[in-house]
Coordinates of C-alpha atoms in Angstrom, one line a residue:
X1224 CA -75.3 -25.3 95.1
X1225 CA -76.5 -26.6 97.6
X1226 CA -79.6 -28.6 98.2
X1227 CA -82.3 -27.4 99.8
X1228 CA -83.6 -30.6 101.1
X1229 CA -79.8 -32.0 102.0
X1230 CA -79.7 -32.1 106.0
X1231 CA -76.1 -31.4 107.4
X1232 CA -75.4 -33.0 110.9
X1233 CA -77.5 -32.3 113.6
X1234 CA -75.3 -30.7 116.1
X1235 CA -74.5 -32.0 119.5
X1236 CA -75.9 -29.9 122.8
X1237 CA -73.0 -28.8 125.4
X1238 CA -75.3 -30.8 127.5
X1239 CA -76.7 -34.5 126.8
X1240 CA -79.4 -36.1 128.8
X1241 CA -77.1 -37.5 131.6
X1242 CA -75.7 -33.8 132.7
X1243 CA -79.3 -32.2 132.4
X1244 CA -80.8 -34.5 134.4
X1245 CA -78.2 -34.9 136.5
X1246 CA -78.3 -30.6 137.3
X1247 CA -82.2 -31.5 138.2
X1248 CA -81.6 -33.7 140.6
X1249 CA -78.8 -32.0 142.2
X1250 CA -80.8 -28.7 142.0
X1251 CA -83.7 -30.1 143.4
X1252 CA -81.3 -31.9 146.6
X1253 CA -79.9 -28.6 147.1
X1254 CA -83.2 -26.5 147.3
X1255 CA -84.3 -29.5 150.1
X1256 CA -81.4 -29.0 151.9
X1257 CA -82.0 -25.3 152.1
X1258 CA -85.3 -25.8 152.6
X1259 CA -84.7 -28.3 155.7
X1260 CA -81.9 -26.1 157.8
X1261 CA -84.1 -22.9 157.6
X1262 CA -87.4 -25.0 159.1
X1263 CA -84.7 -26.5 161.7
X1264 CA -83.5 -23.2 162.4
X1265 CA -86.7 -21.9 162.8
X1266 CA -86.6 -18.7 160.0
X1267 CA -89.7 -16.4 160.5
X1268 CA -91.7 -15.9 157.9
X1269 CA -92.5 -12.6 156.6
X1270 CA -95.6 -11.6 158.8
X1271 CA -94.2 -12.0 161.7
X1272 CA -92.7 -9.7 164.2
X1273 CA -89.9 -7.4 162.9
X1274 CA -88.5 -8.0 166.9
X1275 CA -88.7 -11.7 165.8
X1276 CA -86.9 -11.4 162.8
X1277 CA -84.1 -9.7 164.0
X1278 CA -83.9 -12.1 166.9
X1279 CA -83.6 -14.9 164.4
X1280 CA -80.9 -13.4 162.3
X1281 CA -78.6 -12.2 165.1
X1282 CA -78.9 -15.4 166.7
X1283 CA -78.8 -17.5 163.7
X1284 CA -76.0 -16.2 161.3
X1285 CA -74.6 -19.7 160.1
X1286 CA -78.2 -20.9 158.9
X1287 CA -78.6 -18.0 157.0
X1288 CA -75.0 -18.1 155.6
X1289 CA -75.7 -21.9 154.2
X1290 CA -79.4 -21.1 152.9
X1291 CA -77.6 -17.6 150.6
X1292 CA -74.9 -19.8 150.0
X1293 CA -77.1 -22.1 148.3
X1294 CA -77.4 -19.8 146.1
X1295 CA -74.3 -20.1 144.6
X1296 CA -75.2 -23.4 143.8
X1297 CA -78.5 -23.0 142.7
X1298 CA -78.4 -20.4 140.0
X1299 CA -75.5 -22.6 137.8
X1300 CA -77.8 -25.4 137.8
X1301 CA -80.8 -23.7 137.0
X1302 CA -79.4 -21.8 133.8
X1303 CA -77.4 -25.5 133.3
X1304 CA -80.6 -27.3 133.2
X1305 CA -82.8 -25.1 131.3
X1306 CA -80.2 -24.3 129.0
X1307 CA -79.4 -27.5 128.4
X1308 CA -83.5 -28.8 128.2
X1309 CA -83.6 -26.1 125.0
X1310 CA -80.6 -28.0 123.7
X1311 CA -82.0 -31.4 124.1
X1312 CA -85.0 -29.8 122.3
X1313 CA -83.1 -28.6 119.6
X1314 CA -81.5 -32.5 119.2
X1315 CA -85.1 -34.0 119.4
X1316 CA -86.6 -31.9 116.0
X1317 CA -87.5 -28.6 117.8
X1318 CA -90.6 -29.5 118.9
X1319 CA -91.1 -27.2 122.2
X1320 CA -88.3 -25.0 121.0
X1321 CA -90.9 -21.7 121.5
X1322 CA -91.1 -23.5 124.7
X1323 CA -87.6 -23.9 126.0
X1324 CA -86.9 -20.8 124.7
X1325 CA -89.5 -18.9 127.1
X1326 CA -88.1 -21.5 130.0
X1327 CA -84.2 -19.9 129.3
X1328 CA -85.8 -16.2 129.1
X1329 CA -87.7 -16.9 132.8
X1330 CA -84.8 -18.8 134.1
X1331 CA -81.8 -16.0 133.4
X1332 CA -85.0 -13.3 134.9
X1333 CA -85.3 -15.4 138.4
X1334 CA -81.7 -15.8 138.5
X1335 CA -81.4 -12.2 138.4
X1336 CA -84.3 -11.8 140.6
X1337 CA -82.8 -15.1 143.3
X1338 CA -79.3 -13.1 142.9
X1339 CA -81.2 -10.1 144.3
X1340 CA -82.7 -11.7 147.1
X1341 CA -79.7 -13.3 148.1
X1342 CA -77.7 -10.1 148.6
X1343 CA -80.4 -8.5 150.7
X1344 CA -80.6 -11.0 153.0
X1345 CA -77.2 -10.8 153.0
X1346 CA -77.5 -7.1 154.6
X1347 CA -80.5 -7.9 156.6
X1348 CA -78.3 -10.9 158.6
X1349 CA -74.7 -8.8 158.7
X1350 CA -77.1 -5.6 160.1
X1351 CA -78.9 -7.8 162.4
X1352 CA -75.3 -8.6 164.3
X1353 CA -75.2 -4.9 165.2
X1354 CA -78.8 -3.9 166.3
X1355 CA -80.2 -4.4 170.1
X1356 CA -83.7 -3.1 168.8
X1357 CA -85.3 -2.7 164.8
X1358 CA -83.9 -0.2 162.9
X1359 CA -86.4 1.5 160.1
X1360 CA -83.4 0.5 157.6
X1361 CA -83.1 -2.9 159.1
X1362 CA -86.9 -3.3 158.3
X1363 CA -86.7 -1.9 154.8
X1364 CA -83.8 -4.2 154.1
X1365 CA -86.0 -7.2 155.2
X1366 CA -89.2 -5.9 153.1
X1367 CA -86.9 -5.6 150.2
X1368 CA -85.8 -8.8 150.3
X1369 CA -89.5 -10.8 150.9
X1370 CA -90.6 -8.4 148.3
X1371 CA -87.7 -9.9 145.9
X1372 CA -88.4 -13.5 146.5
X1373 CA -92.4 -12.5 146.6
X1374 CA -91.5 -11.3 142.7
X1375 CA -89.0 -14.7 142.1
X1376 CA -92.2 -16.6 142.0
X1377 CA -94.1 -15.6 138.5
X1378 CA -90.4 -15.7 137.1
X1379 CA -90.0 -19.8 138.6
X1380 CA -94.0 -19.9 137.7
X1381 CA -93.4 -19.0 133.8
X1382 CA -90.0 -21.5 134.1
X1383 CA -91.8 -24.3 135.0
X1384 CA -94.5 -23.5 132.3
X1385 CA -92.2 -23.5 129.6
X1386 CA -89.9 -26.2 130.7
X1387 CA -92.5 -28.6 131.2
X1388 CA -94.7 -27.5 127.6
X1389 CA -90.8 -28.5 125.8
X1390 CA -90.1 -31.6 127.6
X1391 CA -92.9 -32.7 126.8
X1392 CA -93.7 -31.6 123.5
X1393 CA -90.2 -33.4 123.1
X1394 CA -91.1 -36.5 124.8
X1395 CA -88.6 -35.6 127.2
X1396 CA -91.3 -36.3 129.8
X1397 CA -94.6 -37.9 130.5
X1398 CA -98.0 -36.9 129.9
X1399 CA -99.1 -36.0 133.4
X1400 CA -96.0 -33.9 133.8
X1401 CA -97.4 -31.4 131.6
X1402 CA -100.4 -30.9 133.7
X1403 CA -98.1 -30.7 136.6
X1404 CA -96.0 -27.7 135.1
X1405 CA -99.0 -25.9 133.9
X1406 CA -101.2 -26.2 137.3
X1407 CA -97.9 -25.6 139.7
X1408 CA -96.5 -22.8 137.3
X1409 CA -100.1 -21.4 137.3
X1410 CA -100.1 -21.3 141.2
X1411 CA -96.7 -19.8 141.1
X1412 CA -97.9 -17.0 138.8
X1413 CA -101.0 -16.3 140.5
X1414 CA -99.2 -15.8 144.2
X1415 CA -96.9 -13.7 142.4
X1416 CA -99.2 -11.0 141.5
X1417 CA -99.7 -11.2 144.6
X1418 CA -96.4 -9.8 145.9
X1419 CA -96.9 -6.4 147.4
X1420 CA -99.3 -8.9 149.7
X1421 CA -97.0 -11.7 150.2
X1422 CA -94.1 -9.2 151.5
X1423 CA -96.5 -8.1 153.6
X1424 CA -96.8 -11.3 155.6
X1425 CA -99.9 -12.2 153.5
X1426 CA -101.3 -16.0 153.7
X1427 CA -101.6 -15.9 150.1
X1428 CA -98.0 -17.3 149.8
X1429 CA -99.0 -21.0 150.6
X1430 CA -100.8 -20.9 147.0
X1431 CA -96.9 -20.1 145.4
X1432 CA -95.7 -22.6 148.0
X1433 CA -97.9 -25.7 146.2
X1434 CA -96.8 -24.0 142.7
X1435 CA -92.9 -24.4 144.6
X1436 CA -93.8 -28.1 146.0
X1437 CA -95.3 -29.2 142.3
X1438 CA -91.9 -27.8 141.2
X1439 CA -89.3 -29.7 143.0
X1440 CA -91.7 -32.9 142.0
X1441 CA -91.3 -32.2 137.9
X1442 CA -87.7 -31.3 138.7
X1443 CA -86.9 -34.4 140.5
X1444 CA -89.1 -37.0 138.6
X1445 CA -87.6 -35.5 134.7
X1446 CA -83.9 -35.3 136.0
X1447 CA -83.9 -39.2 136.9
X1448 CA -86.2 -39.8 133.3
X1449 CA -83.0 -37.6 131.8
X1450 CA -80.1 -39.6 133.6
X1451 CA -81.9 -42.9 132.9
X1452 CA -82.5 -42.2 129.0
X1453 CA -80.3 -44.5 126.5
X1454 CA -77.5 -43.1 124.9
X1455 CA -78.5 -42.6 120.8
X1456 CA -75.5 -43.6 118.5
X1457 CA -75.6 -42.1 115.4
X1458 CA -78.1 -39.9 113.9
X1459 CA -80.5 -40.3 111.1

């Protein structure tokens, strides 16, 4: 009979520190490029007149194609990061495992919502090319696209909090990053509560954008720390 005190070998996660860290850094780079392209092109806000929305999408199909195409890269990078972080937490003794499981579940939800957001945005830009003036259907698809974005905020906030607390519990991040994660994630969730108002163009969106900026900073710092983590040879 096997002794209950005998410990088996510690499983090696599919994604090591450097892979998880590289995924985080790549995700930050992709998100920054995605937003920079939209800012450069002068993308309309959710509160702008629908005529301006139509004109932008009719004239800037390439910029939107880059932004939507970026989601095809962002989603796997996000999922590699959260699942890889969960594996690292398990290898370090499991401290923070519940938080990392929360991050994985929330990250999967976020990926699904962002997929819907991107699909609806495809519908907006494809329909804009054949319209001389906004139609009710065009406006509806744009509003659904805005609503999907607003609903993504609490999913991102939950992912952020779970990942930050898991990384802190496993000593994969500095103590100040826990504060940044809880504060930034809280802002994202708080903004997401007003998702109807945000979809209608409310400036409450800027509360969520502060949390989003905190997410990018946390993700970049965590990614760099993980990439620079020295490899451990063997297991105790």
